[in-house]
Short mmCIF file of C-alpha atoms in Angstrom, two decimals:
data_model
loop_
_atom_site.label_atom_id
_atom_site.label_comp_id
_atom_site.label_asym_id
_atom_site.label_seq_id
_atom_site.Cartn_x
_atom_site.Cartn_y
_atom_site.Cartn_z
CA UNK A 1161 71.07 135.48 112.42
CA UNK A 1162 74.26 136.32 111.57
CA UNK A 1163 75.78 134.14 114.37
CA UNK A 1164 73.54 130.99 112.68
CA UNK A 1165 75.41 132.04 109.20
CA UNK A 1166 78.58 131.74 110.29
CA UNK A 1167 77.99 128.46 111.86
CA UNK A 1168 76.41 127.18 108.76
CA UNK A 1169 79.29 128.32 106.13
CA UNK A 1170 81.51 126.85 109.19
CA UNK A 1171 79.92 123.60 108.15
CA UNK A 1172 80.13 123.87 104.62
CA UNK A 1173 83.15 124.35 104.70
CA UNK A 1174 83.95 121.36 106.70
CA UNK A 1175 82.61 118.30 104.66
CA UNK A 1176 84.55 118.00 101.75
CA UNK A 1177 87.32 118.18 103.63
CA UNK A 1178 86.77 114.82 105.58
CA UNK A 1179 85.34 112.96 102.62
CA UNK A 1180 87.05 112.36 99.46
CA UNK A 1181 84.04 112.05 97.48
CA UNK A 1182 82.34 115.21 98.23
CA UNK A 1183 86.06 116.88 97.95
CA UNK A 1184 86.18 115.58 94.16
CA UNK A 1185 82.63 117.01 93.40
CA UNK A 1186 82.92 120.25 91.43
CA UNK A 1187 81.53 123.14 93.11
CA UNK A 1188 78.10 123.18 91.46
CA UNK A 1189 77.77 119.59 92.24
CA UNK A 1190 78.29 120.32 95.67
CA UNK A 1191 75.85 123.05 96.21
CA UNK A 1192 73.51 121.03 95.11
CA UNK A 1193 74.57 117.90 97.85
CA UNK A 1194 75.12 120.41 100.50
CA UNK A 1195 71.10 121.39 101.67
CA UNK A 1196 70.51 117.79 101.99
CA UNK A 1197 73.22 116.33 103.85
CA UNK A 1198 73.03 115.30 107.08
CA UNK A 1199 75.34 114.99 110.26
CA UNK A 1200 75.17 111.62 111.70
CA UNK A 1201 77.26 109.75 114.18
CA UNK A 1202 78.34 106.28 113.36
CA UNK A 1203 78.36 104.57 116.64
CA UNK A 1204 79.51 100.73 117.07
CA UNK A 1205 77.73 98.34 115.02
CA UNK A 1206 75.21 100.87 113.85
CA UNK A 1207 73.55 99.17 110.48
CA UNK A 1208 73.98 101.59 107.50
CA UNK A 1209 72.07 98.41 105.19
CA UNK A 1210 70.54 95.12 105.01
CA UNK A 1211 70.33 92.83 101.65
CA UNK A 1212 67.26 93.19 100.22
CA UNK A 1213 66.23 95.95 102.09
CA UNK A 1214 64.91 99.32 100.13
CA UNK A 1215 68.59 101.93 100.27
CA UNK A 1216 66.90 105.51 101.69
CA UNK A 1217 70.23 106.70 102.39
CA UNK A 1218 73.55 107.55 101.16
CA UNK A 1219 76.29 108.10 103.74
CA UNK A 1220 79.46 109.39 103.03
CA UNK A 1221 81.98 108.87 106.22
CA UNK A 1222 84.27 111.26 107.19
CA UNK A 1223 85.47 108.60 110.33
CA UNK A 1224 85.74 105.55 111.04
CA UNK A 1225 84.79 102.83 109.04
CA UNK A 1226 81.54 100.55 107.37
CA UNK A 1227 82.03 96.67 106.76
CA UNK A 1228 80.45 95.06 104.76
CA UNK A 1229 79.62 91.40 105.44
CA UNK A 1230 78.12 88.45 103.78
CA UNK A 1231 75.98 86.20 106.70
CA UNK A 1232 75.88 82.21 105.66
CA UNK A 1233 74.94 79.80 107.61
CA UNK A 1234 78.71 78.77 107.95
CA UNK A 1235 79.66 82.00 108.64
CA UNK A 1236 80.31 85.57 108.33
CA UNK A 1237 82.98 87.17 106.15
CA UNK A 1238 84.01 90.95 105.43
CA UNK A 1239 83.94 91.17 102.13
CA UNK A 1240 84.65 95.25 101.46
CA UNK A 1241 85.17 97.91 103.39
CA UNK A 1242 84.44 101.80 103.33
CA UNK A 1243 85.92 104.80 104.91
CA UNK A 1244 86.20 108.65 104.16
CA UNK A 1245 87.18 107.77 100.65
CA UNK A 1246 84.28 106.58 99.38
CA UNK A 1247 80.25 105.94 100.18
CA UNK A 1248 77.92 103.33 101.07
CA UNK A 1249 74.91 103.01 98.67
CA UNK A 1250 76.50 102.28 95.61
CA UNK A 1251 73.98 99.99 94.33
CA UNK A 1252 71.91 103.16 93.64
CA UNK A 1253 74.27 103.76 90.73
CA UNK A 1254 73.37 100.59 89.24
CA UNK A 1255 69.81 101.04 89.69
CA UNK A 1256 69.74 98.88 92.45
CA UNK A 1257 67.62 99.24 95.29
CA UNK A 1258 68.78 97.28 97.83
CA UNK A 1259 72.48 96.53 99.28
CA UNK A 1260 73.65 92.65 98.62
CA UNK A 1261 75.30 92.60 101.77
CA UNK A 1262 75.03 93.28 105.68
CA UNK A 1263 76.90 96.98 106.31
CA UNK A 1264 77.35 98.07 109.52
CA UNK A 1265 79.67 100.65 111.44
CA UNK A 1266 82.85 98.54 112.64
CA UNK A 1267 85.04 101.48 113.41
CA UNK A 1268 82.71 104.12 115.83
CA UNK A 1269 82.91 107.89 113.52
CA UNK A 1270 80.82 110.21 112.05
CA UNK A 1271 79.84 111.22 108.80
CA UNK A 1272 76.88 112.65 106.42
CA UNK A 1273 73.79 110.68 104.87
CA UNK A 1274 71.48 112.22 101.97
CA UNK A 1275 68.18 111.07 100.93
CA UNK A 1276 68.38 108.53 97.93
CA UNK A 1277 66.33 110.89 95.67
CA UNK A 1278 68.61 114.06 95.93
CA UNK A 1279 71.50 112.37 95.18
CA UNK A 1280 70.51 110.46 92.65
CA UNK A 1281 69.07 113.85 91.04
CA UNK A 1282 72.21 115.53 91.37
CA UNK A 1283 73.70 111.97 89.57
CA UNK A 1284 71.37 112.59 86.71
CA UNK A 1285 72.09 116.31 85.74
CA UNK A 1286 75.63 116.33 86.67
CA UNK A 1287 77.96 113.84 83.70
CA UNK A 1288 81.19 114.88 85.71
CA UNK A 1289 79.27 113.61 89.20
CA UNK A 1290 78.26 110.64 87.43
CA UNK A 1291 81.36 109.49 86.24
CA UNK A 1292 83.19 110.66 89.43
CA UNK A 1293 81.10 107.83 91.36
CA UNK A 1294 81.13 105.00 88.62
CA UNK A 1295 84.95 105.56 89.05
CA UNK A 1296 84.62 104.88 93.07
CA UNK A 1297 82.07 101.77 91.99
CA UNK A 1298 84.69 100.40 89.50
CA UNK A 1299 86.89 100.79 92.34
CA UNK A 1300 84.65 98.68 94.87
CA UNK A 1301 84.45 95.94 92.06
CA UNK A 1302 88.11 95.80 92.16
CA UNK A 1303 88.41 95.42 95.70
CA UNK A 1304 86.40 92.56 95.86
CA UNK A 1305 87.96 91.04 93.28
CA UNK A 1306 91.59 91.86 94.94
CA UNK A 1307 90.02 89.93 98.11
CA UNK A 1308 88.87 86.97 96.63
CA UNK A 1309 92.44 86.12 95.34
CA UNK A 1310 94.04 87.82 98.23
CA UNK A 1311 91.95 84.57 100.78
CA UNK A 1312 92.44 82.15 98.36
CA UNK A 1313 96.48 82.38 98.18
CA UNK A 1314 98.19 84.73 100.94
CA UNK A 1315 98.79 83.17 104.26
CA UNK A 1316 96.55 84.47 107.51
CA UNK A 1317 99.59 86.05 108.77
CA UNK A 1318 99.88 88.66 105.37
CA UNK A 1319 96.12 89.11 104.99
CA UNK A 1320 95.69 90.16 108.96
CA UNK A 1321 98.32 92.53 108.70
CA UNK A 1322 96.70 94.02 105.03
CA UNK A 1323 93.69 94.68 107.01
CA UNK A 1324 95.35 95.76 109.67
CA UNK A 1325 96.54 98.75 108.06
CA UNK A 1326 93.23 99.30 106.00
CA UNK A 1327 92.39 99.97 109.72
CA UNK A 1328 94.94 102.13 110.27
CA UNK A 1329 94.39 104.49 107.73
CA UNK A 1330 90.85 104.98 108.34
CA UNK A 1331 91.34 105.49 112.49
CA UNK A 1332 92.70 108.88 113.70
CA UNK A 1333 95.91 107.96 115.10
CA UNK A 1334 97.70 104.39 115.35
CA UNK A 1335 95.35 103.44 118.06
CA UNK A 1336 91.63 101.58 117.39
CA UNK A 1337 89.59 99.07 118.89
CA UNK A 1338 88.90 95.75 116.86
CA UNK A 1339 87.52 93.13 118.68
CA UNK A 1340 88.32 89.15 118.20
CA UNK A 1341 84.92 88.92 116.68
CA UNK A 1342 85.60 91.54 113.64
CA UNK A 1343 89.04 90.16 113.37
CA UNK A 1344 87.64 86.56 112.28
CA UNK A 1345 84.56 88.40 109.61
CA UNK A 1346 87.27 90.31 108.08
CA UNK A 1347 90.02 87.28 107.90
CA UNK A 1348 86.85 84.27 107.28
CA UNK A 1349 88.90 82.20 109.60
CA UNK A 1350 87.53 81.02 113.85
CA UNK A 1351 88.39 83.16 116.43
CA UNK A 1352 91.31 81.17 118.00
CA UNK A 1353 93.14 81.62 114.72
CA UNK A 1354 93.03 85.52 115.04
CA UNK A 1355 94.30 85.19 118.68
CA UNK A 1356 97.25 83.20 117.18
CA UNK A 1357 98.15 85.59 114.72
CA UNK A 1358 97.35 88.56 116.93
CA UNK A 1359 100.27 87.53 118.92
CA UNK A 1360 102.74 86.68 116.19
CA UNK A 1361 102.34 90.54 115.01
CA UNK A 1362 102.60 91.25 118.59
CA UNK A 1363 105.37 89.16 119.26
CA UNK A 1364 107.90 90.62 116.76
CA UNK A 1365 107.22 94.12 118.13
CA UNK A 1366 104.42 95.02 114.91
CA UNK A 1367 101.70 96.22 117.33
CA UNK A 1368 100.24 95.74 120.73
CA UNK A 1369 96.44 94.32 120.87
CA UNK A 1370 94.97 93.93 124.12
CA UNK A 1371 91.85 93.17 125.06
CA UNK A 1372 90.60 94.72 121.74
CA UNK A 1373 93.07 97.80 121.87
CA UNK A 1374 95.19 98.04 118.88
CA UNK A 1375 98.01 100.28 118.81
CA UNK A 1376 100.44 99.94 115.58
CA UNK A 1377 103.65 100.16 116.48
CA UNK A 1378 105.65 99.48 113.91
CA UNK A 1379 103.78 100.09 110.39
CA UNK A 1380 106.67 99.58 108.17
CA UNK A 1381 107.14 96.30 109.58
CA UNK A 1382 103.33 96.04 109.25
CA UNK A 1383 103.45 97.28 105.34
CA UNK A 1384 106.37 94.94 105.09
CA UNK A 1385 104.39 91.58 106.56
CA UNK A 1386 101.50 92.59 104.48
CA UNK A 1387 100.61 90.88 100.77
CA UNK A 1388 100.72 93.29 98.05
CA UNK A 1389 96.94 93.27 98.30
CA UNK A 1390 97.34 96.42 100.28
CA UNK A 1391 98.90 98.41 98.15
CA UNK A 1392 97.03 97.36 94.50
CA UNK A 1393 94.11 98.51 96.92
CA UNK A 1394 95.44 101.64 97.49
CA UNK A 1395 96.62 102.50 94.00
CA UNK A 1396 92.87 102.25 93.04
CA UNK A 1397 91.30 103.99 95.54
CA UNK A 1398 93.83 106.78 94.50
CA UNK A 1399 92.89 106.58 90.27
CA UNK A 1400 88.99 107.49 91.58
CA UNK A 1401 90.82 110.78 92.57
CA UNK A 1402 93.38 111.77 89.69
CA UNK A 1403 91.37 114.93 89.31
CA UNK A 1404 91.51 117.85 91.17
CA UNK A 1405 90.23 118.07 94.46
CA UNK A 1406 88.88 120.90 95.78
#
């Protein structure tokens, strides 16, 4: 018994660290989250939600990384993305039911899922929960918004490297796989393209990318190639956070 409480304040203690959303939750908040979250591994292409389909789940990544993808007949494009800053499920917020968009795991992780009910009871009682993810929503809005400007005016070249990093920061360690295929969702642009630009970067020392390996190697460089869309993004994923995290 005592072995079996160890392991489970072990646990506890474990989330928040990994994910920036439970982190920001006070205390209270948490307690309540914490006896219905659920470990879960996030394996390639794993789907976390489909449009129009019901939203049972929450998950809350503390690895890897969700895209989210808009299917027309045309096409696919990445149109957001979500690591172990933020959550999938927002629409519940809204009073949504369903997702608008394809989301599935691009970079293999692990994270926690909660039932749709718990969490949004926990959103109900709790104002400082509530606001905490409206903040991340508001910040989700924004992204989209940066992206839509960001294809419509910033060379391939700028926007690979952007995501690139976005990447980067969500991988543990310089080195990830990204295949051709994700490349071209999260640029909107034909496979060939990607390989082109794949080996400009590579070409002027940024990174190396073989056969779906990518290892930064130099990220200033990378920051440097980037648009600014990088960092705007990061400045507002950082104002969901300016309060204490515990």
């Amino acid at each position: 018994m005592a072995k079996d409480k160890t392991r489970t304040e072990s646990t506890r203690a474990s989330i928040p660290i990994a994910n920036r959303l439970l982190r920001a939750l006070s205390q209270s908040d948490y307690e309540q989250l914490f006896p219905h979250l659920e470990p879960i591994d996030f394996p390639l292409r794993l789907v976390l939600g489909e449009p129009g389909v019901e939203i049972t789940h929450v998950y809350f990544p503390v690895s890897g990384m969700a895209s989210m993808v808009n299917e027309m007949k045309d096409g696919t494009v990445e149109v957001g993305t979500v690591g172990n800053e933020g959550m999938v499920g927002t629409p519940l917020l809204l009073r949504s039911t369903s997702l608008t968009t394809r989301t599935f795991i691009q970079l293999v992780g692990a994270g926690y899922r909660i039932a749709a009910e718990p969490f949004l009871q926990m959103i109900r009682q709790s104002p400082d929960a509530e606001r905490l993810f409206f903040r991340y929503t508001q910040a989700m809005f924004d992204q989209l918004a940066q992206w839509v400007a960001c294809n419509r005016l910033h060379s391939l070249e700028s926007r690979c490297a952007r995501w690139l990093l976005m990447v980067a920061d969500r991988a543990e360690g310089d080195s990830f796989m990204l295949t051709h295929e994700f490349l071209s969702y999260m640029l909107g642009v034909h496979r060939p393209a990607v390989s082109l630009v794949a080996s400009e970067l590579s070409e002027r020392g940024l990174l190396r990318y073989r056969r779906g390996a990518v290892t930064v190697i130099d990220r200033k460089g990378l920051e440097t190639t980037s648009c600014e869309c990088y960092a705007i993004a990061r400045r507002a994923t950082e104002q969901v956070f300016d309060v204490v995290e515990r």
